[in-house]
Tab-separated table of C-alpha atoms and ligand atoms in Angstrom:
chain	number	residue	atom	x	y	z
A	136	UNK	CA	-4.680	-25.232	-85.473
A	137	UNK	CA	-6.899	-26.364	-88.148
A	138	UNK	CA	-9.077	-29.214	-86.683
A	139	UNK	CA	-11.397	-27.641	-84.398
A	140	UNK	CA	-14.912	-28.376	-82.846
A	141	UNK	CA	-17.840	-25.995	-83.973
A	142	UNK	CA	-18.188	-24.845	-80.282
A	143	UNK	CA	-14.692	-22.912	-80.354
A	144	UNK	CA	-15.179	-20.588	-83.587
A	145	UNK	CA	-18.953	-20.146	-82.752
A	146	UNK	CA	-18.706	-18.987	-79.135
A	147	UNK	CA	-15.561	-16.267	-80.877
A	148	UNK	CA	-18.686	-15.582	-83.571
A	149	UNK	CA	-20.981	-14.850	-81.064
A	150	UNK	CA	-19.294	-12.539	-79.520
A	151	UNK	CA	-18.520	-10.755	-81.939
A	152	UNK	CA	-21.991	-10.326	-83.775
A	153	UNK	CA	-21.030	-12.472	-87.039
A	154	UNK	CA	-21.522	-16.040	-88.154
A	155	UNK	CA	-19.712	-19.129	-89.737
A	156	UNK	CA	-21.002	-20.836	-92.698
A	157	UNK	CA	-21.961	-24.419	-92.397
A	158	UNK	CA	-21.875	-25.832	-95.752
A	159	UNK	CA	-22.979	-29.346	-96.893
A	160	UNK	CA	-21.115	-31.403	-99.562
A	161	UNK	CA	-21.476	-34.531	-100.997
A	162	UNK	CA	-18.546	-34.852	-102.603
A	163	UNK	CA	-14.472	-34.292	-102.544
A	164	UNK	CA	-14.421	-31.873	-105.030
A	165	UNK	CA	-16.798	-29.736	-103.323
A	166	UNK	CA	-15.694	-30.165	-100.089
A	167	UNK	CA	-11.992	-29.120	-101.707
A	168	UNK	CA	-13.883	-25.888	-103.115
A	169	UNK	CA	-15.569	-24.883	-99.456
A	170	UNK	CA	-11.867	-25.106	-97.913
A	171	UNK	CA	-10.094	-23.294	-100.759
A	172	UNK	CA	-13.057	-20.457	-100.408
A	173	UNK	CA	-12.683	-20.676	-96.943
A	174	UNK	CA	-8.475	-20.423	-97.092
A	175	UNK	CA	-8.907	-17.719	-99.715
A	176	UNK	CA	-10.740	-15.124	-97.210
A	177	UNK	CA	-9.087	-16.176	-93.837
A	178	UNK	CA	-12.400	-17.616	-92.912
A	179	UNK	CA	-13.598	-19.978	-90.168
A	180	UNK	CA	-15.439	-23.219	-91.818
A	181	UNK	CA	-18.067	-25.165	-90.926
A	182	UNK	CA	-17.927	-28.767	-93.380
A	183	UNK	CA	-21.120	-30.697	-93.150
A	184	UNK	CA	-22.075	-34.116	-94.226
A	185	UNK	CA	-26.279	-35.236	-94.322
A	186	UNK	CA	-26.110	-38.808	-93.102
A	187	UNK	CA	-26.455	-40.263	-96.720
A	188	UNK	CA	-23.744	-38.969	-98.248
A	189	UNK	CA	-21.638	-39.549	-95.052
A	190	UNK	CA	-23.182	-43.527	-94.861
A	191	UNK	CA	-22.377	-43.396	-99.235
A	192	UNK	CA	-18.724	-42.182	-99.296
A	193	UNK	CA	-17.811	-43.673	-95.976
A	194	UNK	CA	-17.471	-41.751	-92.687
A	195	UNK	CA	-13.513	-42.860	-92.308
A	196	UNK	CA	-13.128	-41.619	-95.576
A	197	UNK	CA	-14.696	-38.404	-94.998
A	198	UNK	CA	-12.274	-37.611	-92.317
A	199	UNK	CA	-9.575	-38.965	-93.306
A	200	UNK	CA	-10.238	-36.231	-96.251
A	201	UNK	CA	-11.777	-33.515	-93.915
A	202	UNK	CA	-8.095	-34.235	-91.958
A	203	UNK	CA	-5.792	-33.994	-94.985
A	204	UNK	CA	-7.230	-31.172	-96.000
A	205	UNK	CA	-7.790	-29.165	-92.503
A	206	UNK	CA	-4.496	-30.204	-91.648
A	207	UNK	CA	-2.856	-27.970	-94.131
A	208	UNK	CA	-4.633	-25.489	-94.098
A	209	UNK	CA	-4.396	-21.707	-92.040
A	210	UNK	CA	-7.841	-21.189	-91.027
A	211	UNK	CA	-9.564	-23.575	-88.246
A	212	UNK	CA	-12.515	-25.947	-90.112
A	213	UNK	CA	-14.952	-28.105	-88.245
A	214	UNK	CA	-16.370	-31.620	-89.302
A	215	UNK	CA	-19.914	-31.688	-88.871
A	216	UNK	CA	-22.489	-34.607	-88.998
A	217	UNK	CA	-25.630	-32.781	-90.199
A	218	UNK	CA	-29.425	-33.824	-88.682
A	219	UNK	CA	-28.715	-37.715	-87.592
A	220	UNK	CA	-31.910	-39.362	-86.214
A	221	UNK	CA	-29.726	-42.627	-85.882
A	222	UNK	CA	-28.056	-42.457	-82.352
A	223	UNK	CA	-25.901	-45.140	-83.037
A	224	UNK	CA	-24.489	-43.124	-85.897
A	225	UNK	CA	-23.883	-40.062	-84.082
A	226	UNK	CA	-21.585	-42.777	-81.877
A	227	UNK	CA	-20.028	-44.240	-84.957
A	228	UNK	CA	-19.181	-40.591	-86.402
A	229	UNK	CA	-17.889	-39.592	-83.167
A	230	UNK	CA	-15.567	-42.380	-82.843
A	231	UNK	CA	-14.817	-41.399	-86.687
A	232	UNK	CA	-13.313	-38.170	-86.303
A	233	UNK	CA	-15.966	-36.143	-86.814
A	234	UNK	CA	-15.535	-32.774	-84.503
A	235	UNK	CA	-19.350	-31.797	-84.145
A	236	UNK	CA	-22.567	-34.177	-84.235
A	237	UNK	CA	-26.001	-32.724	-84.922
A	238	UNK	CA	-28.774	-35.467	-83.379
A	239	UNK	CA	-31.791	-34.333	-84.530
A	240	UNK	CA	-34.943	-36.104	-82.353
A	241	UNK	CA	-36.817	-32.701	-83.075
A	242	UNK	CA	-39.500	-34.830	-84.518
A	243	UNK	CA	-39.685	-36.705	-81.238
A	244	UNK	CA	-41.727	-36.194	-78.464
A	245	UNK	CA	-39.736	-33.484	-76.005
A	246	UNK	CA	-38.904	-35.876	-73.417
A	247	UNK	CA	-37.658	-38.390	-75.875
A	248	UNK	CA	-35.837	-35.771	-77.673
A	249	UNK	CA	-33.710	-34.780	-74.592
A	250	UNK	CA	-33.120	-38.408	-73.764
A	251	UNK	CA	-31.513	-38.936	-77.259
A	252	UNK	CA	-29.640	-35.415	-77.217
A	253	UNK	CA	-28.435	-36.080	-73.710
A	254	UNK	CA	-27.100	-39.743	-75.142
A	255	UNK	CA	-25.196	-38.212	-77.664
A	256	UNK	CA	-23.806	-35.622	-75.266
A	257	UNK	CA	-22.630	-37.804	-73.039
A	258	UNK	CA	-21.040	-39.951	-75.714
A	259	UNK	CA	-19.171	-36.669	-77.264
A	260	UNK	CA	-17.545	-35.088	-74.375
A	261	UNK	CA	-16.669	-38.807	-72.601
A	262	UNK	CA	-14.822	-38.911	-76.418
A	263	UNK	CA	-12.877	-36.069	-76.278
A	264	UNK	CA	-13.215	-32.481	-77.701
A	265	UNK	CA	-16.504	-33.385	-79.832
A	266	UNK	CA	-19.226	-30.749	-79.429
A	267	UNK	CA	-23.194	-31.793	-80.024
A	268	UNK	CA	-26.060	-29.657	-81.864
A	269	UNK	CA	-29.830	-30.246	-80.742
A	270	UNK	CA	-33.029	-29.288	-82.273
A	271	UNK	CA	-36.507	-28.077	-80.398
A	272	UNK	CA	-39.175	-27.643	-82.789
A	273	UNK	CA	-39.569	-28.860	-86.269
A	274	UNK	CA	-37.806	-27.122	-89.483
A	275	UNK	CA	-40.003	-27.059	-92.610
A	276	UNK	CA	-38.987	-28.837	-95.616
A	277	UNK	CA	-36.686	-31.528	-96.839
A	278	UNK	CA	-32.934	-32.052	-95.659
A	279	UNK	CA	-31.496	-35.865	-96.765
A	280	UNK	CA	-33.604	-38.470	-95.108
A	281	UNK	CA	-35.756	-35.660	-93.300
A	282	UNK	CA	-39.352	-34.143	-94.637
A	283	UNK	CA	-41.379	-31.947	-92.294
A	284	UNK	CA	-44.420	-30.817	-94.240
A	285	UNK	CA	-44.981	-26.780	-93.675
A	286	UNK	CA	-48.512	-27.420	-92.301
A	287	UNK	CA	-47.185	-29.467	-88.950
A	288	UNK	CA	-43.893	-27.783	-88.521
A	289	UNK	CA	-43.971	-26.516	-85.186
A	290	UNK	CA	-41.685	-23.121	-83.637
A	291	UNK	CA	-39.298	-23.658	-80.409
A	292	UNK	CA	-40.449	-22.727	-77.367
A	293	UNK	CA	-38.396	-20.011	-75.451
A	294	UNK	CA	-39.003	-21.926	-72.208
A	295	UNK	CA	-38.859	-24.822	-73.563
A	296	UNK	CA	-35.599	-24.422	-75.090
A	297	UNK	CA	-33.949	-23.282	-71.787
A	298	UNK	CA	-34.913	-26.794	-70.650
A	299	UNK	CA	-33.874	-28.379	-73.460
A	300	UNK	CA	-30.471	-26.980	-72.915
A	301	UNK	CA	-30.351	-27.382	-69.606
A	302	UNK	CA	-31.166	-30.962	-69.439
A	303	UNK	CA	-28.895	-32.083	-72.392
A	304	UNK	CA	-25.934	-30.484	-72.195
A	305	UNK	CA	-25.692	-29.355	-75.506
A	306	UNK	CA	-22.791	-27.239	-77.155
A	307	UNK	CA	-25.082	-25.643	-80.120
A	308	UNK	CA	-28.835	-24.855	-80.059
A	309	UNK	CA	-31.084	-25.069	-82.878
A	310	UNK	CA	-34.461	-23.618	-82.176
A	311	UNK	CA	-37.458	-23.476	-85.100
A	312	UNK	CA	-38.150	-20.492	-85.890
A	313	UNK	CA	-39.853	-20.468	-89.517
A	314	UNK	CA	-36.756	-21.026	-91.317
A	315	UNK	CA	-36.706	-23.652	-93.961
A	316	UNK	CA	-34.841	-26.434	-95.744
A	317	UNK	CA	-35.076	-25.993	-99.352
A	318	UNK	CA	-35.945	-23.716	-101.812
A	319	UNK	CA	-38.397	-21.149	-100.305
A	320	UNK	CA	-41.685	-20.439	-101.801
A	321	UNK	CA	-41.811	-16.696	-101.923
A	322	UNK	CA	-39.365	-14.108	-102.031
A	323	UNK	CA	-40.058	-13.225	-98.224
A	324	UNK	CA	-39.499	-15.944	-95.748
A	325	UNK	CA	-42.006	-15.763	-92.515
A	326	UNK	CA	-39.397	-15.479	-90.126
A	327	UNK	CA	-39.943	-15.190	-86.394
A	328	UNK	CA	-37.521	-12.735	-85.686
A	329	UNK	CA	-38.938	-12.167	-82.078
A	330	UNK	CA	-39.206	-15.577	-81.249
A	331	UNK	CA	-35.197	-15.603	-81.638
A	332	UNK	CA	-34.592	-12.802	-79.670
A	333	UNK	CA	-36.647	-14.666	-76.609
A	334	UNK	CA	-34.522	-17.772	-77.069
A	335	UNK	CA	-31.668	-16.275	-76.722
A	336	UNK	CA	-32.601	-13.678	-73.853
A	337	UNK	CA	-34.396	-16.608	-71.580
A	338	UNK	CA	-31.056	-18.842	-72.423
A	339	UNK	CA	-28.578	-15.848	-70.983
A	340	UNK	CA	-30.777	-15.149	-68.364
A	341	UNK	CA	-30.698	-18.740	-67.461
A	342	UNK	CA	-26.903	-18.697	-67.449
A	343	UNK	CA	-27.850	-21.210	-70.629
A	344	UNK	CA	-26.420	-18.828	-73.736
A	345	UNK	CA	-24.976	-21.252	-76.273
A	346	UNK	CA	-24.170	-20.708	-79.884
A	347	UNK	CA	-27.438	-20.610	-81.916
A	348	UNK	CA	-28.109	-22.226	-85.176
A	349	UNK	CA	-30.376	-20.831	-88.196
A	350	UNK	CA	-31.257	-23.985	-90.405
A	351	UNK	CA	-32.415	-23.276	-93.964
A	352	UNK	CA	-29.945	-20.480	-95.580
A	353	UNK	CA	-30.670	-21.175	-99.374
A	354	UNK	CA	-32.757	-18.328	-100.659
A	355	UNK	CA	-33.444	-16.129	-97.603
A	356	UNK	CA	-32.877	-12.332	-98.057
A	357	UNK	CA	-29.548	-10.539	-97.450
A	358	UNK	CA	-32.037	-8.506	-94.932
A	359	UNK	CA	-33.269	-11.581	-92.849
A	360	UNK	CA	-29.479	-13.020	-92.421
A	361	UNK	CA	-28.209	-9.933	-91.057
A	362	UNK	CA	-31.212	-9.565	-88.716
A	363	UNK	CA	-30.785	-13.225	-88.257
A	364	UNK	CA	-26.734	-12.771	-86.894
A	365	UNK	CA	-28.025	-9.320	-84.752
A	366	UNK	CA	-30.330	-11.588	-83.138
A	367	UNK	CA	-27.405	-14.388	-82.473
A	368	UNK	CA	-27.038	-16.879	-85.246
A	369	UNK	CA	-24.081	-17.812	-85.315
A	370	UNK	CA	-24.171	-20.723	-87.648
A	371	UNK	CA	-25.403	-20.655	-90.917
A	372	UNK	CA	-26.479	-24.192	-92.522
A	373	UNK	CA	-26.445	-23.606	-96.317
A	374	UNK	CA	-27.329	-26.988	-98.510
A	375	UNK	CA	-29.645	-26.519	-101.317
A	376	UNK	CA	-27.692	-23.822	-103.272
A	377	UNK	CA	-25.228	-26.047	-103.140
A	378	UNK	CA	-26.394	-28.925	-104.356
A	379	UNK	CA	-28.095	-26.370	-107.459
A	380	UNK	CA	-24.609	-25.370	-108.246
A	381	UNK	CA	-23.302	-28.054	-108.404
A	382	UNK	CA	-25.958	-29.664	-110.478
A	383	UNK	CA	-26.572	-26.758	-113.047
A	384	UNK	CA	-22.854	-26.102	-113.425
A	385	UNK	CA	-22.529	-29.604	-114.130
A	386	UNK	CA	-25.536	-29.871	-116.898
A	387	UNK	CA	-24.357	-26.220	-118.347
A	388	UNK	CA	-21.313	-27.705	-119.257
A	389	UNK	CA	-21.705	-30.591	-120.589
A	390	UNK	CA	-24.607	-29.208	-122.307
A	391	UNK	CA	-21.826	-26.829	-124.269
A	392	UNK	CA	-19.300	-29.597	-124.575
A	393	UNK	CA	-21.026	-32.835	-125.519
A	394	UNK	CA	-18.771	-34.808	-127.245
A	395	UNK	CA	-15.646	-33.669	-124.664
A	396	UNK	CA	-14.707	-36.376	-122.022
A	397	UNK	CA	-12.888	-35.174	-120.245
A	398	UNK	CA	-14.393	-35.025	-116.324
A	399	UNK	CA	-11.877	-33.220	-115.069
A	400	UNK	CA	-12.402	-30.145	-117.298
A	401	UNK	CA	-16.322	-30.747	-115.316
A	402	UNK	CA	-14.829	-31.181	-112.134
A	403	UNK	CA	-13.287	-27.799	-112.356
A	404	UNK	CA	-16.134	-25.558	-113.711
A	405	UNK	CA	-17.872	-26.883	-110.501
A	406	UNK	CA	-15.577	-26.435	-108.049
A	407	UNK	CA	-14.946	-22.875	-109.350
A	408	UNK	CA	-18.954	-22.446	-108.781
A	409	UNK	CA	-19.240	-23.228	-105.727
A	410	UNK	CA	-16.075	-21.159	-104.732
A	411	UNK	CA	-18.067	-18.410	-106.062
A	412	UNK	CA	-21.459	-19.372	-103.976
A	413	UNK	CA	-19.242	-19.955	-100.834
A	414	UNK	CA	-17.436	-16.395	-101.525
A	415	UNK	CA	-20.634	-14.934	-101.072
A	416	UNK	CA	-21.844	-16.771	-98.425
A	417	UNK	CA	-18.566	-15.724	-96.324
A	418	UNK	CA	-18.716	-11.726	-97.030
A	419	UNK	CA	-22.786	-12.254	-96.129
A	420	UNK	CA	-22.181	-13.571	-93.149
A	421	UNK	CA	-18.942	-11.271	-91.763
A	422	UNK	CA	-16.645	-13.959	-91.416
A	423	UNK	CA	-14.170	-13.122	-93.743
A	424	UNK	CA	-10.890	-12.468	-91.782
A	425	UNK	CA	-12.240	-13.616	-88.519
A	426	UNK	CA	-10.028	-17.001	-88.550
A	427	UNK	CA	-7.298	-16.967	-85.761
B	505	13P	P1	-30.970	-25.247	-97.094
B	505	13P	O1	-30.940	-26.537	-97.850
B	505	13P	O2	-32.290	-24.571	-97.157
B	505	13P	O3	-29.845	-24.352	-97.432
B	505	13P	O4	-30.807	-25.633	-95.535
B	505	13P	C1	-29.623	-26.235	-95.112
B	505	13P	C2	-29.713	-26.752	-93.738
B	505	13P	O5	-30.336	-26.174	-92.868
B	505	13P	C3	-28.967	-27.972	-93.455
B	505	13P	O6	-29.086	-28.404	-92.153
């Protein structure tokens, strides 16, 4: 039951008005602490890997990991390759194991973008039960090997997102829509709620309606995620927070125990961390329960 692609739990989420958490690690303990959160509340679970850490640790042994661990356990968890420019990647992580591929050629002119999403597609479904997220429009911010600067990041089109979908065959749709990767810069996010509600609407009435994704999680208000999953996002990419957790928990302690050395006393304080950060994450987004 428990290797699955991201299309499967996210069309089940859509449906019924809550989202899955799509959490980035870039690490095994970490990646241990999402599925024990995840296992712990009967969640769904998104795993994600930036292209860096993926190319660092070695995408055979990321899923040899991601199977070991999925394999076991009672909830269903997806593998997911998080913004890839490199189409020859997304090939080599599909022939991996990995069970959902984000290209990202959002930075690309839009013909060019669908020519690279549509490559990937192809390659996915010809390889079995691999599902494929695209991007139209540019998120804001810095996410592994990608920097958009605020100023030029531009918002998805509504019709140009029906196209988009139409034309590549994708599984998962990530539209811009003022969300952004990082920490944001005050305590109210500019987020184009409407914009959302257009995508979505022109992609049903098209026949088009596939799982949407909201990019950028860390830091926006409880307010704007539930509006956010009303509106159809149904996943949730969380990285940043992460990463602070697991940075801060690690400094905190050895900060109080410099002359221990001992890193699996370290290893522990962090992966009981980020439990806590996914907990939350999981009751935010209504998922708790919802794995079946
Ligand atoms: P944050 O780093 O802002 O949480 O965004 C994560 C993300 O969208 C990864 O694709």
């Amino acid at each position: 039951m428990a290797i699955v692609n991201a299309k499967s739990i996210l069309q089940k989420a859509t449906r019924e008005g809550y989202a899955v958490g799509a959490f980035n690690i870039t690490n095994l303990v970490q990646m241990e602490a999402v599925v024990e959160a995840a296992v712990g509340q009967e969640s769904p679970l998104i795993i994600q890997t930036s292209v860096t850490p993926s190319r660092f640790l070695g995408r055979e042994v990321i899923v040899a990991v991601y199977r070991t661990l999925a394999d076991r356990a009672p909830i269903p968890i997806c593998l997911h390759l998080d913004h890839c420019t490199d189409v020859q990647y997304c090939r080599q992580c599909v022939d991996a194991g990995y069970t959902n591929i984000m290209i990202d050629a959002s930075k690309q002119e839009f013909e060019e973008n669908i020519r690279q999403t549509r490559e990937v597609c192809e390659y996915a479904h010809k390889g079995g039960d691999i599902t494929v997220e695209g991007e139209l429009g540019t998120v804001s911010g810095v996410e592994d090997q990608i920097k958009v600067v605020e100023d030029v990041a531009q918002l998805c089109n509504p019709d140009a997102a029906a196209e988009f979908v139409m034309r590549t065959g994708v599984d998962l749709f990530a539209p811009a829509i003022g969300t952004a990767h990082g920490v944001y810069k005050t305590a109210n996010p500019k987020v184009d709620f409407a914009r959302l509600e257009k995508i979505r609407k022109t992609l049903t009435a098209k026949g088009l309606a596939v799982p949407l994704v909201i990019h950028g999680g860390t830091g926006l208000p409880e307010g704007t995620v539930k509006r956010l999953i009303e509106l159809g996002g149904a996943k949730f990419n969380v990285s940043t927070e992460l990463k602070h957790t697991l940075i801060d928990t690690t400094f905190t302690y050895i900060e109080a125990h410099r002359h221990e050395y001992n890193p699996g006393r370290i290893d522990k304080a962090v992966k009981e961390a980020i439990k806590e950060t996914i907990h939350i994450w999981i009751e935010r987004l209504g998922c708790s329960g919802k794995a079946e």
